[in-house]
Amino acid sequence: MKPEDFSVLPAHVGVIMDGNGRWAKQRGLPRSSGHIEGAKNFRRIGEYAGDLGIKHISFYAFSTENWSRPQQEVAAIMDLFGDYLEEARERLDENLEKGIRLRFLGDKSRIDPRLVKLMDFVEDATKEMTKVNLNIAVNYGGQQEILHSVQQLAKKAAAGEIAPSDITLEDIESGLYTAGQPPVDLVIRPSGEQRLSNFLLWQSAYAEFWYSDVLWPDFSTDDFDQALLAFEKRNRRFGGV
Ligand code: FPP
């Protein structure tokens, strides 16, 4: 579809890329093949969302809990992420031309320093871009993110820089990885699961949810359109009447 086909678009979409493993299993392939297809689809849907004019989109690539998967699978996902980072560096001009700002949500301390170097490079090189904010959550946990922000504030309070009773919602928000970005309006989760799985907890406080049975590697731009059309019809009251 085209941007003009929608009466309202979400300011921030969160995407949980679920179902890669089942997609591979159904075909008798190793789980890593599902992640390869999943990574291709991440590029497709990310590009399509940008073309539609969605300004903020966050993809869940790797959670703090995903380290417990077999080492081989973790390595396969990190390799794909590394490939994407190399590509983002090589095609930097293309990203700049499209006005794409790349950001990573999550704790970088456990990620391979070689990848962190690339992450820092592309984040810095695209930081002036304002057309599309593409967030990739890697080693990300929503509860950990909130804890981290609150710990920073607690340190300030302990140092006497702020009074605990003066701490505001905005103070907590400004310590999140998404500081300055709008809250999530729409969370998309394919593959039949209907849960948030520690993804953008704070940011999704008033988000609409859209689920689908399609597995992530098969999730198409048509499916994305369906999610946006469903969002358009929701009556959002934000706690009002
Ligand atoms: C969930 O499916 C998917 C993941 C935990 C990994 C997602 C990673 C990628 C799409 C590739 C790397 C990312 C980038 C940004 C290039 P699952 O494995 O839990 O599927 P299942 O529930 O069917 O087992």
Short mmCIF file of N, CA and C in Angstrom, two decimals, residues 17-172:
data_model
loop_
_atom_site.label_atom_id
_atom_site.label_comp_id
_atom_site.label_asym_id
_atom_site.label_seq_id
_atom_site.Cartn_x
_atom_site.Cartn_y
_atom_site.Cartn_z
N MET A 17 10.18 -10.41 16.19
CA MET A 17 10.44 -11.29 15.03
C MET A 17 10.44 -12.75 15.49
N ASP A 18 9.24 -13.28 15.69
CA ASP A 18 9.15 -14.63 16.27
C ASP A 18 8.77 -15.67 15.23
N GLY A 19 9.24 -16.90 15.44
CA GLY A 19 8.82 -18.02 14.61
C GLY A 19 9.86 -18.52 13.62
N ASN A 20 11.08 -17.99 13.72
CA ASN A 20 12.14 -18.43 12.79
C ASN A 20 12.45 -19.92 12.97
N GLY A 21 12.50 -20.35 14.24
CA GLY A 21 12.84 -21.75 14.52
C GLY A 21 11.79 -22.70 13.96
N ARG A 22 10.51 -22.37 14.18
CA ARG A 22 9.42 -23.23 13.66
C ARG A 22 9.40 -23.23 12.14
N TRP A 23 9.69 -22.11 11.55
CA TRP A 23 9.72 -22.01 10.08
C TRP A 23 10.75 -23.01 9.53
N ALA A 24 11.92 -23.05 10.18
CA ALA A 24 12.98 -23.96 9.74
C ALA A 24 12.58 -25.41 9.99
N LYS A 25 12.00 -25.66 11.17
CA LYS A 25 11.61 -27.03 11.54
C LYS A 25 10.61 -27.60 10.54
N GLN A 26 9.65 -26.77 10.16
CA GLN A 26 8.62 -27.22 9.19
C GLN A 26 9.25 -27.67 7.88
N ARG A 27 10.44 -27.16 7.59
CA ARG A 27 11.11 -27.50 6.32
C ARG A 27 12.26 -28.47 6.51
N GLY A 28 12.40 -28.97 7.74
CA GLY A 28 13.48 -29.91 8.03
C GLY A 28 14.86 -29.27 7.95
N LEU A 29 14.90 -27.96 8.20
CA LEU A 29 16.17 -27.23 8.11
C LEU A 29 16.68 -26.90 9.51
N PRO A 30 17.97 -26.60 9.65
CA PRO A 30 18.46 -26.17 10.97
C PRO A 30 17.86 -24.82 11.36
N ARG A 31 17.75 -24.58 12.66
CA ARG A 31 17.14 -23.34 13.14
C ARG A 31 17.83 -22.10 12.56
N SER A 32 19.14 -22.24 12.32
CA SER A 32 19.88 -21.07 11.79
C SER A 32 19.33 -20.63 10.43
N SER A 33 18.80 -21.61 9.64
CA SER A 33 18.21 -21.23 8.34
C SER A 33 17.00 -20.33 8.55
N GLY A 34 16.26 -20.60 9.61
CA GLY A 34 15.10 -19.74 9.92
C GLY A 34 15.57 -18.33 10.26
N HIS A 35 16.67 -18.24 10.98
CA HIS A 35 17.18 -16.91 11.34
C HIS A 35 17.72 -16.18 10.10
N ILE A 36 18.30 -16.95 9.17
CA ILE A 36 18.78 -16.31 7.93
C ILE A 36 17.60 -15.67 7.19
N GLU A 37 16.52 -16.44 7.06
CA GLU A 37 15.32 -15.91 6.38
C GLU A 37 14.72 -14.76 7.20
N GLY A 38 14.77 -14.92 8.51
CA GLY A 38 14.24 -13.87 9.40
C GLY A 38 15.01 -12.57 9.22
N ALA A 39 16.32 -12.68 9.09
CA ALA A 39 17.15 -11.48 8.91
C ALA A 39 16.83 -10.82 7.56
N LYS A 40 16.57 -11.64 6.54
CA LYS A 40 16.21 -11.06 5.22
C LYS A 40 14.89 -10.29 5.36
N ASN A 41 13.96 -10.91 6.10
CA ASN A 41 12.66 -10.27 6.24
C ASN A 41 12.72 -8.99 7.07
N PHE A 42 13.62 -8.98 8.02
CA PHE A 42 13.85 -7.75 8.80
C PHE A 42 14.19 -6.60 7.86
N ARG A 43 15.06 -6.89 6.88
CA ARG A 43 15.45 -5.85 5.92
C ARG A 43 14.24 -5.40 5.08
N ARG A 44 13.47 -6.42 4.60
CA ARG A 44 12.30 -6.12 3.76
C ARG A 44 11.28 -5.26 4.49
N ILE A 45 10.91 -5.71 5.70
CA ILE A 45 9.86 -4.99 6.43
C ILE A 45 10.37 -3.62 6.91
N GLY A 46 11.62 -3.57 7.31
CA GLY A 46 12.21 -2.29 7.75
C GLY A 46 12.16 -1.27 6.62
N GLU A 47 12.52 -1.72 5.43
CA GLU A 47 12.53 -0.82 4.28
C GLU A 47 11.11 -0.37 3.92
N TYR A 48 10.19 -1.34 3.96
CA TYR A 48 8.80 -1.03 3.62
C TYR A 48 8.21 -0.01 4.62
N ALA A 49 8.49 -0.23 5.90
CA ALA A 49 7.97 0.68 6.93
C ALA A 49 8.50 2.10 6.69
N GLY A 50 9.78 2.18 6.33
CA GLY A 50 10.38 3.49 6.04
C GLY A 50 9.70 4.14 4.83
N ASP A 51 9.44 3.34 3.80
CA ASP A 51 8.79 3.88 2.60
C ASP A 51 7.39 4.40 2.91
N LEU A 52 6.72 3.73 3.88
CA LEU A 52 5.37 4.17 4.23
C LEU A 52 5.39 5.46 5.07
N GLY A 53 6.55 5.76 5.63
CA GLY A 53 6.66 6.98 6.43
C GLY A 53 6.52 6.74 7.92
N ILE A 54 6.72 5.49 8.34
CA ILE A 54 6.72 5.22 9.78
C ILE A 54 8.05 5.71 10.32
N LYS A 55 7.97 6.61 11.27
CA LYS A 55 9.19 7.31 11.69
C LYS A 55 10.05 6.54 12.68
N HIS A 56 9.38 5.72 13.49
CA HIS A 56 10.14 4.95 14.49
C HIS A 56 9.72 3.49 14.42
N ILE A 57 10.67 2.62 14.25
CA ILE A 57 10.35 1.19 14.24
C ILE A 57 11.43 0.46 15.01
N SER A 58 10.99 -0.43 15.88
CA SER A 58 11.94 -1.18 16.73
C SER A 58 11.77 -2.67 16.49
N PHE A 59 12.86 -3.34 16.18
CA PHE A 59 12.83 -4.79 15.95
C PHE A 59 13.52 -5.50 17.11
N TYR A 60 12.89 -6.57 17.58
CA TYR A 60 13.47 -7.36 18.68
C TYR A 60 14.32 -8.46 18.06
N ALA A 61 15.63 -8.31 18.11
CA ALA A 61 16.52 -9.30 17.48
C ALA A 61 17.07 -10.31 18.47
N PHE A 62 17.33 -9.86 19.70
CA PHE A 62 17.97 -10.78 20.66
C PHE A 62 17.69 -10.28 22.08
N SER A 63 17.08 -11.12 22.88
CA SER A 63 16.73 -10.70 24.24
C SER A 63 17.82 -11.10 25.23
N THR A 64 17.76 -10.53 26.42
CA THR A 64 18.72 -10.89 27.47
C THR A 64 18.58 -12.38 27.82
N GLU A 65 17.40 -12.94 27.55
CA GLU A 65 17.16 -14.36 27.87
C GLU A 65 17.64 -15.29 26.74
N ASN A 66 17.87 -14.74 25.56
CA ASN A 66 18.25 -15.58 24.42
C ASN A 66 19.65 -16.20 24.55
N TRP A 67 20.46 -15.72 25.49
CA TRP A 67 21.80 -16.31 25.69
C TRP A 67 21.68 -17.77 26.11
N SER A 68 20.51 -18.14 26.65
CA SER A 68 20.37 -19.52 27.14
C SER A 68 20.12 -20.52 26.00
N ARG A 69 20.02 -20.04 24.78
CA ARG A 69 19.87 -20.96 23.64
C ARG A 69 21.19 -21.68 23.37
N PRO A 70 21.17 -22.78 22.60
CA PRO A 70 22.43 -23.47 22.29
C PRO A 70 23.45 -22.48 21.71
N GLN A 71 24.68 -22.66 22.13
CA GLN A 71 25.75 -21.74 21.76
C GLN A 71 25.82 -21.51 20.24
N GLN A 72 25.59 -22.60 19.50
CA GLN A 72 25.65 -22.55 18.03
C GLN A 72 24.59 -21.59 17.46
N GLU A 73 23.41 -21.65 18.08
CA GLU A 73 22.32 -20.78 17.61
C GLU A 73 22.61 -19.31 17.94
N VAL A 74 23.12 -19.09 19.16
CA VAL A 74 23.47 -17.72 19.56
C VAL A 74 24.50 -17.17 18.57
N ALA A 75 25.51 -18.01 18.25
CA ALA A 75 26.57 -17.57 17.33
C ALA A 75 25.99 -17.26 15.95
N ALA A 76 25.03 -18.08 15.50
CA ALA A 76 24.42 -17.86 14.18
C ALA A 76 23.68 -16.52 14.14
N ILE A 77 22.94 -16.22 15.21
CA ILE A 77 22.19 -14.95 15.25
C ILE A 77 23.17 -13.77 15.28
N MET A 78 24.22 -13.91 16.10
CA MET A 78 25.21 -12.81 16.20
C MET A 78 25.93 -12.61 14.87
N ASP A 79 26.19 -13.72 14.15
CA ASP A 79 26.83 -13.60 12.83
C ASP A 79 25.94 -12.81 11.87
N LEU A 80 24.65 -13.13 11.91
CA LEU A 80 23.71 -12.42 11.01
C LEU A 80 23.64 -10.94 11.38
N PHE A 81 23.66 -10.69 12.66
CA PHE A 81 23.65 -9.30 13.12
C PHE A 81 24.93 -8.60 12.65
N GLY A 82 26.05 -9.30 12.76
CA GLY A 82 27.34 -8.77 12.30
C GLY A 82 27.31 -8.47 10.80
N ASP A 83 26.72 -9.39 10.02
CA ASP A 83 26.60 -9.18 8.57
C ASP A 83 25.81 -7.90 8.29
N TYR A 84 24.74 -7.75 9.05
CA TYR A 84 23.91 -6.56 8.83
C TYR A 84 24.69 -5.28 9.16
N LEU A 85 25.48 -5.34 10.23
CA LEU A 85 26.26 -4.16 10.63
C LEU A 85 27.31 -3.80 9.56
N GLU A 86 27.96 -4.84 9.03
CA GLU A 86 28.95 -4.61 7.96
C GLU A 86 28.27 -3.94 6.77
N GLU A 87 27.11 -4.49 6.44
CA GLU A 87 26.34 -3.96 5.31
C GLU A 87 25.95 -2.50 5.57
N ALA A 88 25.52 -2.22 6.80
CA ALA A 88 25.11 -0.85 7.14
C ALA A 88 26.30 0.10 7.00
N ARG A 89 27.49 -0.41 7.33
CA ARG A 89 28.68 0.44 7.20
C ARG A 89 29.03 0.65 5.73
N GLU A 90 28.98 -0.47 4.97
CA GLU A 90 29.32 -0.37 3.55
C GLU A 90 28.32 0.49 2.78
N ARG A 91 27.05 0.38 3.19
CA ARG A 91 26.01 1.15 2.48
C ARG A 91 25.61 2.40 3.24
N LEU A 92 26.55 2.97 3.93
CA LEU A 92 26.25 4.13 4.76
C LEU A 92 25.62 5.26 3.93
N ASP A 93 26.16 5.49 2.74
CA ASP A 93 25.64 6.58 1.90
C ASP A 93 24.17 6.40 1.60
N GLU A 94 23.82 5.13 1.33
CA GLU A 94 22.42 4.80 1.02
C GLU A 94 21.52 5.14 2.21
N ASN A 95 21.97 4.74 3.41
CA ASN A 95 21.19 5.02 4.63
C ASN A 95 21.07 6.52 4.86
N LEU A 96 22.16 7.23 4.60
CA LEU A 96 22.14 8.69 4.82
C LEU A 96 21.20 9.35 3.82
N GLU A 97 21.24 8.85 2.59
CA GLU A 97 20.37 9.40 1.56
C GLU A 97 18.89 9.22 1.92
N LYS A 98 18.60 8.06 2.53
CA LYS A 98 17.21 7.78 2.93
C LYS A 98 16.87 8.41 4.27
N GLY A 99 17.84 9.03 4.92
CA GLY A 99 17.58 9.68 6.21
C GLY A 99 17.36 8.71 7.35
N ILE A 100 18.02 7.56 7.29
CA ILE A 100 17.80 6.54 8.32
C ILE A 100 18.80 6.68 9.47
N ARG A 101 18.26 6.79 10.66
CA ARG A 101 19.10 6.78 11.86
C ARG A 101 19.01 5.40 12.50
N LEU A 102 20.14 4.78 12.69
CA LEU A 102 20.17 3.43 13.29
C LEU A 102 20.55 3.52 14.74
N ARG A 103 19.77 2.83 15.56
CA ARG A 103 20.11 2.81 17.00
C ARG A 103 19.93 1.41 17.55
N PHE A 104 20.69 1.11 18.57
CA PHE A 104 20.64 -0.21 19.17
C PHE A 104 20.14 -0.08 20.60
N LEU A 105 19.17 -0.90 20.93
CA LEU A 105 18.61 -0.88 22.27
C LEU A 105 19.13 -2.11 22.99
N GLY A 106 19.69 -1.91 24.16
CA GLY A 106 20.15 -3.07 24.92
C GLY A 106 21.49 -2.81 25.56
N ASP A 107 21.93 -3.80 26.32
CA ASP A 107 23.19 -3.71 27.06
C ASP A 107 24.32 -4.23 26.17
N LYS A 108 25.21 -3.31 25.80
CA LYS A 108 26.28 -3.69 24.86
C LYS A 108 27.42 -4.45 25.55
N SER A 109 27.41 -4.45 26.88
CA SER A 109 28.60 -4.98 27.59
C SER A 109 28.85 -6.47 27.33
N ARG A 110 27.80 -7.21 26.98
CA ARG A 110 28.00 -8.65 26.76
C ARG A 110 28.16 -9.00 25.28
N ILE A 111 28.11 -8.00 24.44
CA ILE A 111 28.20 -8.25 22.99
C ILE A 111 29.66 -8.19 22.56
N ASP A 112 30.02 -9.02 21.59
CA ASP A 112 31.38 -9.08 21.05
C ASP A 112 31.89 -7.66 20.74
N PRO A 113 33.04 -7.27 21.30
CA PRO A 113 33.55 -5.90 21.09
C PRO A 113 33.69 -5.53 19.61
N ARG A 114 33.95 -6.52 18.75
CA ARG A 114 34.06 -6.23 17.31
C ARG A 114 32.71 -5.71 16.79
N LEU A 115 31.62 -6.33 17.27
CA LEU A 115 30.29 -5.87 16.86
C LEU A 115 29.96 -4.52 17.49
N VAL A 116 30.36 -4.37 18.75
CA VAL A 116 30.05 -3.11 19.45
C VAL A 116 30.72 -1.93 18.73
N LYS A 117 31.92 -2.18 18.22
CA LYS A 117 32.64 -1.14 17.48
C LYS A 117 31.82 -0.71 16.25
N LEU A 118 31.31 -1.71 15.54
CA LEU A 118 30.48 -1.41 14.36
C LEU A 118 29.17 -0.72 14.76
N MET A 119 28.58 -1.21 15.85
CA MET A 119 27.32 -0.61 16.34
C MET A 119 27.55 0.87 16.64
N ASP A 120 28.63 1.16 17.38
CA ASP A 120 28.93 2.55 17.73
C ASP A 120 29.18 3.38 16.48
N PHE A 121 29.88 2.76 15.51
CA PHE A 121 30.19 3.49 14.29
C PHE A 121 28.90 3.89 13.55
N VAL A 122 28.00 2.92 13.30
CA VAL A 122 26.80 3.27 12.51
C VAL A 122 25.85 4.17 13.30
N GLU A 123 25.83 4.00 14.62
CA GLU A 123 24.98 4.90 15.43
C GLU A 123 25.47 6.34 15.30
N ASP A 124 26.79 6.48 15.39
CA ASP A 124 27.37 7.82 15.34
C ASP A 124 27.23 8.42 13.93
N ALA A 125 27.49 7.59 12.92
CA ALA A 125 27.48 8.08 11.54
C ALA A 125 26.08 8.49 11.07
N THR A 126 25.04 7.93 11.71
CA THR A 126 23.67 8.24 11.25
C THR A 126 22.92 9.15 12.24
N LYS A 127 23.63 9.65 13.26
CA LYS A 127 22.92 10.33 14.36
C LYS A 127 22.20 11.63 13.98
N GLU A 128 22.58 12.22 12.85
CA GLU A 128 21.89 13.45 12.44
C GLU A 128 20.64 13.17 11.61
N MET A 129 20.40 11.92 11.28
CA MET A 129 19.26 11.58 10.40
C MET A 129 17.94 11.64 11.17
N THR A 130 16.89 12.13 10.50
CA THR A 130 15.63 12.32 11.23
C THR A 130 14.42 11.72 10.53
N LYS A 131 14.61 11.16 9.34
CA LYS A 131 13.44 10.68 8.60
C LYS A 131 12.89 9.36 9.18
N VAL A 132 13.79 8.42 9.39
CA VAL A 132 13.39 7.12 9.94
C VAL A 132 14.34 6.76 11.08
N ASN A 133 13.77 6.37 12.19
CA ASN A 133 14.57 5.85 13.31
C ASN A 133 14.40 4.36 13.34
N LEU A 134 15.45 3.65 13.02
CA LEU A 134 15.38 2.19 13.02
C LEU A 134 16.14 1.69 14.25
N ASN A 135 15.38 1.11 15.18
CA ASN A 135 15.99 0.58 16.40
C ASN A 135 16.09 -0.93 16.32
N ILE A 136 17.22 -1.46 16.71
CA ILE A 136 17.36 -2.91 16.78
C ILE A 136 17.70 -3.26 18.22
N ALA A 137 16.84 -4.08 18.82
CA ALA A 137 17.07 -4.47 20.21
C ALA A 137 17.93 -5.72 20.26
N VAL A 138 19.10 -5.58 20.85
CA VAL A 138 20.05 -6.70 20.94
C VAL A 138 20.57 -6.77 22.38
N ASN A 139 20.52 -7.95 22.95
CA ASN A 139 20.77 -8.13 24.38
C ASN A 139 19.90 -7.13 25.14
N TYR A 140 18.65 -7.14 24.79
CA TYR A 140 17.68 -6.20 25.35
C TYR A 140 16.70 -6.91 26.29
N GLY A 141 16.42 -6.25 27.40
CA GLY A 141 15.36 -6.70 28.31
C GLY A 141 14.67 -5.46 28.84
N GLY A 142 13.35 -5.42 28.76
CA GLY A 142 12.60 -4.24 29.20
C GLY A 142 12.74 -3.98 30.70
N GLN A 143 12.70 -5.06 31.49
CA GLN A 143 12.81 -4.87 32.93
C GLN A 143 14.21 -4.36 33.29
N GLN A 144 15.21 -4.93 32.64
CA GLN A 144 16.59 -4.51 32.90
C GLN A 144 16.79 -3.04 32.51
N GLU A 145 16.14 -2.64 31.41
CA GLU A 145 16.26 -1.26 30.94
C GLU A 145 15.69 -0.29 31.98
N ILE A 146 14.53 -0.64 32.54
CA ILE A 146 13.90 0.22 33.56
C ILE A 146 14.78 0.24 34.82
N LEU A 147 15.27 -0.95 35.19
CA LEU A 147 16.13 -1.04 36.38
C LEU A 147 17.36 -0.14 36.22
N HIS A 148 17.97 -0.18 35.05
CA HIS A 148 19.16 0.61 34.79
C HIS A 148 18.87 2.11 34.95
N SER A 149 17.74 2.54 34.39
CA SER A 149 17.36 3.95 34.48
C SER A 149 17.13 4.34 35.95
N VAL A 150 16.44 3.48 36.67
CA VAL A 150 16.12 3.78 38.07
C VAL A 150 17.41 3.79 38.92
N GLN A 151 18.33 2.91 38.60
CA GLN A 151 19.61 2.89 39.35
C GLN A 151 20.37 4.21 39.17
N GLN A 152 20.35 4.74 37.93
CA GLN A 152 21.03 6.02 37.69
C GLN A 152 20.41 7.12 38.55
N LEU A 153 19.08 7.10 38.64
CA LEU A 153 18.38 8.11 39.44
C LEU A 153 18.66 7.90 40.92
N ALA A 154 18.73 6.64 41.33
CA ALA A 154 19.00 6.35 42.75
C ALA A 154 20.39 6.87 43.13
N LYS A 155 21.33 6.75 42.20
CA LYS A 155 22.69 7.25 42.47
C LYS A 155 22.65 8.76 42.69
N LYS A 156 21.88 9.43 41.81
CA LYS A 156 21.77 10.90 41.95
C LYS A 156 21.10 11.26 43.28
N ALA A 157 20.11 10.48 43.64
CA ALA A 157 19.40 10.75 44.91
C ALA A 157 20.35 10.53 46.08
N ALA A 158 21.14 9.44 46.00
CA ALA A 158 22.08 9.14 47.10
C ALA A 158 23.15 10.22 47.21
N ALA A 159 23.48 10.84 46.08
CA ALA A 159 24.49 11.90 46.09
C ALA A 159 23.87 13.26 46.48
N GLY A 160 22.58 13.26 46.74
CA GLY A 160 21.89 14.48 47.15
C GLY A 160 21.58 15.42 45.99
N GLU A 161 21.71 14.90 44.74
CA GLU A 161 21.46 15.77 43.58
C GLU A 161 19.98 15.94 43.27
N ILE A 162 19.18 14.94 43.64
CA ILE A 162 17.72 15.06 43.48
C ILE A 162 17.04 14.44 44.70
N ALA A 163 15.84 14.96 44.98
CA ALA A 163 15.06 14.36 46.08
C ALA A 163 14.23 13.22 45.49
N PRO A 164 14.19 12.07 46.15
CA PRO A 164 13.42 10.94 45.62
C PRO A 164 11.98 11.32 45.23
N SER A 165 11.37 12.18 46.04
CA SER A 165 9.97 12.54 45.76
C SER A 165 9.84 13.44 44.52
N ASP A 166 10.95 13.99 44.06
CA ASP A 166 10.90 14.83 42.84
C ASP A 166 11.08 14.03 41.56
N ILE A 167 11.38 12.74 41.69
CA ILE A 167 11.62 11.93 40.48
C ILE A 167 10.32 11.81 39.69
N THR A 168 10.42 12.10 38.40
CA THR A 168 9.22 12.08 37.55
C THR A 168 9.27 10.92 36.56
N LEU A 169 8.14 10.71 35.92
CA LEU A 169 8.08 9.70 34.85
C LEU A 169 9.06 10.07 33.74
N GLU A 170 9.17 11.37 33.47
CA GLU A 170 10.08 11.84 32.42
C GLU A 170 11.53 11.52 32.78
N ASP A 171 11.86 11.60 34.08
CA ASP A 171 13.23 11.26 34.50
C ASP A 171 13.53 9.80 34.19
N ILE A 172 12.57 8.93 34.47
CA ILE A 172 12.79 7.50 34.19
C ILE A 172 12.89 7.30 32.68
#
